Amino acid sequence: MTLSETAASISPRSALARDKLMHTAERLYAEHGFANVSIRKIGEAAGQRNKSVVQYHFSTRDELIHAILARHMAAIEKHRVAMVAALGESGEMSLRDWATCLVLPSIEHHIDVGTPSWYGRFLAQAVVEPSLREYTIQAHLNMPSFRRLEELGQPPGRTADPELSAQRGAMIRQLIVHMSAELEADLADRRADPGTAERAWRRLGDNLITAITGLSSALRE
């Protein structure tokens, strides 16, 4: 049974419990790291007396983490689908258009989530955790909007060299994921003003688009 099928089949009460556990786990993982947060601690922090409550709703830690990732990816996908569709209608795609479609959906999601938030730091850990890294990367690359972006064609600056393409993809991923985590942490710790969070996120988005456009243009075959 898929995560979406599971969510559709549970009762409203169970859905609320799952939601609270997911939000609590995301916050704890973001603040303390995967290694320092036990399944039992998540249940206690969520106000649950049953020590096995997390295993009841999510059979394993990784299933819980996958569910958190899926929720955020679904929200990001809504933003990117609209942007990619607009590109398809124009019939043209510049390198900056391509970079914009990579960056802005995530930026818009961070703005939607509000401040404080934990997704940026949570994702930054998931992409370096050995047992989660490959799943997390492939889950994002397999999103329908990413596949559609590839179908629209190769923008200027892309290369057919698989090794160079993989290295550039890793650089772009590091920029987007870890710079977003940095800003989120700055907002959480008030090194950046939470009252100007939306402006800060949009500025980061513009800077990432410029950086990725330049990087992709420079790393050519």
Short mmCIF file of C-alpha atoms in Angstrom, two decimals:
data_model
loop_
_atom_site.label_atom_id
_atom_site.label_comp_id
_atom_site.label_asym_id
_atom_site.label_seq_id
_atom_site.Cartn_x
_atom_site.Cartn_y
_atom_site.Cartn_z
CA MET A 1 0.00 0.00 0.00
CA THR A 2 1.38 3.43 -0.94
CA LEU A 3 1.60 6.38 1.43
CA SER A 4 -1.28 8.11 -0.36
CA GLU A 5 -3.44 4.99 -0.14
CA THR A 6 -2.64 4.67 3.55
CA ALA A 7 -3.59 8.29 4.19
CA ALA A 8 -6.88 7.83 2.33
CA SER A 9 -7.87 4.73 4.30
CA ILE A 10 -7.33 5.91 7.89
CA SER A 11 -9.87 7.55 10.19
CA PRO A 12 -9.88 11.32 10.89
CA ARG A 13 -8.63 10.65 14.41
CA SER A 14 -5.74 8.56 13.15
CA ALA A 15 -5.01 11.17 10.49
CA LEU A 16 -4.67 13.83 13.19
CA ALA A 17 -2.36 11.60 15.20
CA ARG A 18 -0.20 10.86 12.15
CA ASP A 19 -0.05 14.55 11.32
CA LYS A 20 1.11 15.48 14.81
CA LEU A 21 3.72 12.75 14.84
CA MET A 22 5.06 13.87 11.45
CA HIS A 23 5.29 17.52 12.49
CA THR A 24 6.94 16.59 15.78
CA ALA A 25 9.42 14.24 14.11
CA GLU A 26 10.34 16.83 11.49
CA ARG A 27 11.03 19.44 14.17
CA LEU A 28 13.07 17.12 16.37
CA TYR A 29 15.08 15.72 13.47
CA ALA A 30 15.78 19.25 12.20
CA GLU A 31 16.89 20.51 15.58
CA HIS A 32 18.79 17.47 16.90
CA GLY A 33 19.65 15.22 13.93
CA PHE A 34 18.43 11.74 13.03
CA ALA A 35 20.93 9.95 15.26
CA ASN A 36 19.87 11.85 18.37
CA VAL A 37 16.10 11.34 18.12
CA SER A 38 14.53 8.01 19.01
CA ILE A 39 11.11 6.81 17.93
CA ARG A 40 10.09 6.82 21.60
CA LYS A 41 11.18 10.44 22.00
CA ILE A 42 9.00 11.48 19.05
CA GLY A 43 5.93 9.90 20.63
CA GLU A 44 6.62 11.54 23.98
CA ALA A 45 7.17 14.97 22.42
CA ALA A 46 3.90 14.57 20.52
CA GLY A 47 2.09 14.00 23.83
CA GLN A 48 1.39 10.31 23.27
CA ARG A 49 1.45 7.92 26.24
CA ASN A 50 1.65 4.79 24.14
CA LYS A 51 5.35 4.00 23.69
CA SER A 52 4.62 2.17 20.42
CA VAL A 53 2.47 4.90 18.86
CA VAL A 54 4.97 5.75 16.11
CA GLN A 55 5.34 2.10 15.10
CA TYR A 56 1.54 1.83 15.03
CA HIS A 57 1.21 4.59 12.45
CA PHE A 58 4.58 4.10 10.72
CA SER A 59 6.14 0.68 10.82
CA THR A 60 9.72 2.02 10.73
CA ARG A 61 11.64 5.23 11.21
CA ASP A 62 12.35 5.41 7.48
CA GLU A 63 8.66 5.05 6.64
CA LEU A 64 7.96 8.04 8.88
CA ILE A 65 10.69 10.05 7.16
CA HIS A 66 9.41 9.04 3.72
CA ALA A 67 5.94 10.27 4.68
CA ILE A 68 7.33 13.64 5.76
CA LEU A 69 9.27 13.98 2.51
CA ALA A 70 6.23 12.98 0.44
CA ARG A 71 4.08 15.65 2.06
CA HIS A 72 6.54 18.41 1.22
CA MET A 73 7.24 17.11 -2.28
CA ALA A 74 3.52 17.12 -3.07
CA ALA A 75 3.29 20.79 -2.07
CA ILE A 76 6.40 21.72 -4.08
CA GLU A 77 5.11 19.77 -7.06
CA LYS A 78 1.99 21.94 -7.26
CA HIS A 79 4.15 25.02 -7.71
CA ARG A 80 6.49 23.44 -10.26
CA VAL A 81 3.77 21.86 -12.38
CA ALA A 82 2.28 25.29 -13.10
CA MET A 83 5.69 26.76 -13.94
CA VAL A 84 6.68 23.92 -16.26
CA ALA A 85 3.31 24.05 -17.97
CA ALA A 86 3.85 27.74 -18.71
CA LEU A 87 7.25 26.94 -20.22
CA GLY A 88 5.69 24.29 -22.41
CA GLU A 89 3.16 26.76 -23.74
CA SER A 90 5.88 29.28 -24.64
CA GLY A 91 7.80 26.68 -26.64
CA GLU A 92 11.13 28.12 -25.47
CA MET A 93 13.32 27.45 -22.45
CA SER A 94 16.43 29.44 -21.57
CA LEU A 95 18.99 28.30 -19.04
CA ARG A 96 17.61 30.81 -16.54
CA ASP A 97 14.06 29.51 -17.15
CA TRP A 98 15.30 26.02 -16.33
CA ALA A 99 17.08 27.19 -13.17
CA THR A 100 13.97 29.10 -12.12
CA CYS A 101 11.86 25.95 -12.43
CA LEU A 102 14.34 24.12 -10.20
CA VAL A 103 14.56 26.77 -7.50
CA LEU A 104 11.35 28.78 -7.19
CA PRO A 105 8.90 25.95 -6.35
CA SER A 106 10.93 25.10 -3.26
CA ILE A 107 11.29 28.77 -2.31
CA GLU A 108 7.53 29.29 -2.64
CA HIS A 109 6.95 26.27 -0.43
CA HIS A 110 9.26 27.61 2.26
CA ILE A 111 7.27 30.85 2.18
CA ASP A 112 3.98 28.94 2.36
CA VAL A 113 5.17 26.92 5.37
CA GLY A 114 5.97 30.10 7.28
CA THR A 115 8.35 30.84 10.14
CA PRO A 116 9.42 29.01 12.21
CA SER A 117 9.91 26.01 9.96
CA TRP A 118 12.03 22.87 9.97
CA TYR A 119 11.79 21.38 6.48
CA GLY A 120 14.99 22.95 5.15
CA ARG A 121 17.15 21.51 7.92
CA PHE A 122 15.27 18.20 7.83
CA LEU A 123 15.92 17.82 4.08
CA ALA A 124 19.57 18.82 4.43
CA GLN A 125 20.06 15.90 6.80
CA ALA A 126 18.09 13.44 4.67
CA VAL A 127 20.31 14.02 1.62
CA VAL A 128 23.45 13.11 3.57
CA GLU A 129 22.08 10.30 5.78
CA PRO A 130 23.48 7.07 4.25
CA SER A 131 20.26 5.07 4.59
CA LEU A 132 18.11 7.89 3.18
CA ARG A 133 20.33 9.70 0.69
CA GLU A 134 19.56 7.71 -2.46
CA TYR A 135 15.85 7.48 -1.72
CA THR A 136 15.59 11.22 -1.08
CA ILE A 137 17.48 12.22 -4.23
CA GLN A 138 15.61 9.81 -6.51
CA ALA A 139 12.23 10.71 -5.05
CA HIS A 140 12.82 14.34 -6.00
CA LEU A 141 14.23 13.54 -9.45
CA ASN A 142 11.26 11.29 -10.22
CA MET A 143 8.68 13.96 -9.52
CA PRO A 144 6.45 14.34 -12.63
CA SER A 145 7.36 18.01 -13.02
CA PHE A 146 11.07 17.13 -13.21
CA ARG A 147 10.39 14.50 -15.86
CA ARG A 148 8.27 16.96 -17.82
CA LEU A 149 11.05 19.54 -17.63
CA GLU A 150 13.38 17.03 -19.25
CA GLU A 151 10.81 16.27 -21.96
CA LEU A 152 10.68 19.93 -22.94
CA GLY A 153 14.27 19.73 -24.13
CA GLN A 154 17.81 20.54 -23.17
CA PRO A 155 18.34 24.21 -22.30
CA PRO A 156 21.54 26.00 -23.32
CA GLY A 157 24.50 24.99 -21.17
CA ARG A 158 23.40 21.38 -20.58
CA THR A 159 25.80 18.61 -21.55
CA ALA A 160 25.56 15.01 -22.69
CA ASP A 161 28.64 14.06 -20.64
CA PRO A 162 27.15 11.87 -17.85
CA GLU A 163 30.02 12.44 -15.39
CA LEU A 164 29.93 16.21 -15.79
CA SER A 165 26.14 16.18 -15.66
CA ALA A 166 26.18 14.19 -12.40
CA GLN A 167 28.75 16.51 -10.80
CA ARG A 168 26.83 19.59 -11.82
CA GLY A 169 23.60 18.08 -10.53
CA ALA A 170 25.26 17.44 -7.17
CA MET A 171 26.56 21.02 -7.02
CA ILE A 172 23.11 22.40 -7.79
CA ARG A 173 21.53 20.14 -5.17
CA GLN A 174 24.04 21.27 -2.55
CA LEU A 175 23.33 24.91 -3.32
CA ILE A 176 19.56 24.64 -3.15
CA VAL A 177 19.25 22.28 -0.19
CA HIS A 178 21.97 23.59 2.09
CA MET A 179 21.52 27.30 1.40
CA SER A 180 17.82 26.87 2.20
CA ALA A 181 18.74 25.09 5.43
CA GLU A 182 21.14 27.92 6.29
CA LEU A 183 18.47 30.59 5.86
CA GLU A 184 15.92 28.56 7.79
CA ALA A 185 18.39 28.18 10.67
CA ASP A 186 19.18 31.90 10.60
CA LEU A 187 15.46 32.72 10.81
CA ALA A 188 14.91 30.19 13.61
CA ASP A 189 17.82 31.58 15.65
CA ARG A 190 16.91 35.19 14.79
CA ARG A 191 20.19 35.89 13.05
CA ALA A 192 17.81 36.96 10.30
CA ASP A 193 14.65 38.92 11.11
CA PRO A 194 11.61 36.57 11.02
CA GLY A 195 9.48 39.59 10.19
CA THR A 196 11.19 39.84 6.80
CA ALA A 197 11.24 36.10 6.12
CA GLU A 198 9.37 36.26 2.81
CA ARG A 199 11.72 38.90 1.45
CA ALA A 200 14.72 36.86 2.63
CA TRP A 201 13.43 33.72 0.92
CA ARG A 202 12.76 35.55 -2.34
CA ARG A 203 16.21 37.11 -2.28
CA LEU A 204 17.76 33.70 -1.71
CA GLY A 205 15.71 32.35 -4.61
CA ASP A 206 16.95 35.07 -6.95
CA ASN A 207 20.54 34.51 -5.86
CA LEU A 208 20.28 30.74 -6.31
CA ILE A 209 18.84 31.12 -9.80
CA THR A 210 21.69 33.46 -10.76
CA ALA A 211 24.30 31.13 -9.23
CA ILE A 212 22.90 28.00 -10.89
CA THR A 213 22.60 29.75 -14.25
CA GLY A 214 26.23 30.84 -14.05
CA LEU A 215 27.45 27.46 -12.81
CA SER A 216 25.60 25.58 -15.53
CA SER A 217 26.87 27.94 -18.20
CA ALA A 218 30.46 27.61 -16.99
CA LEU A 219 30.48 23.82 -16.67
CA ARG A 220 30.15 22.91 -20.30
CA GLU A 221 31.67 20.06 -22.21
#
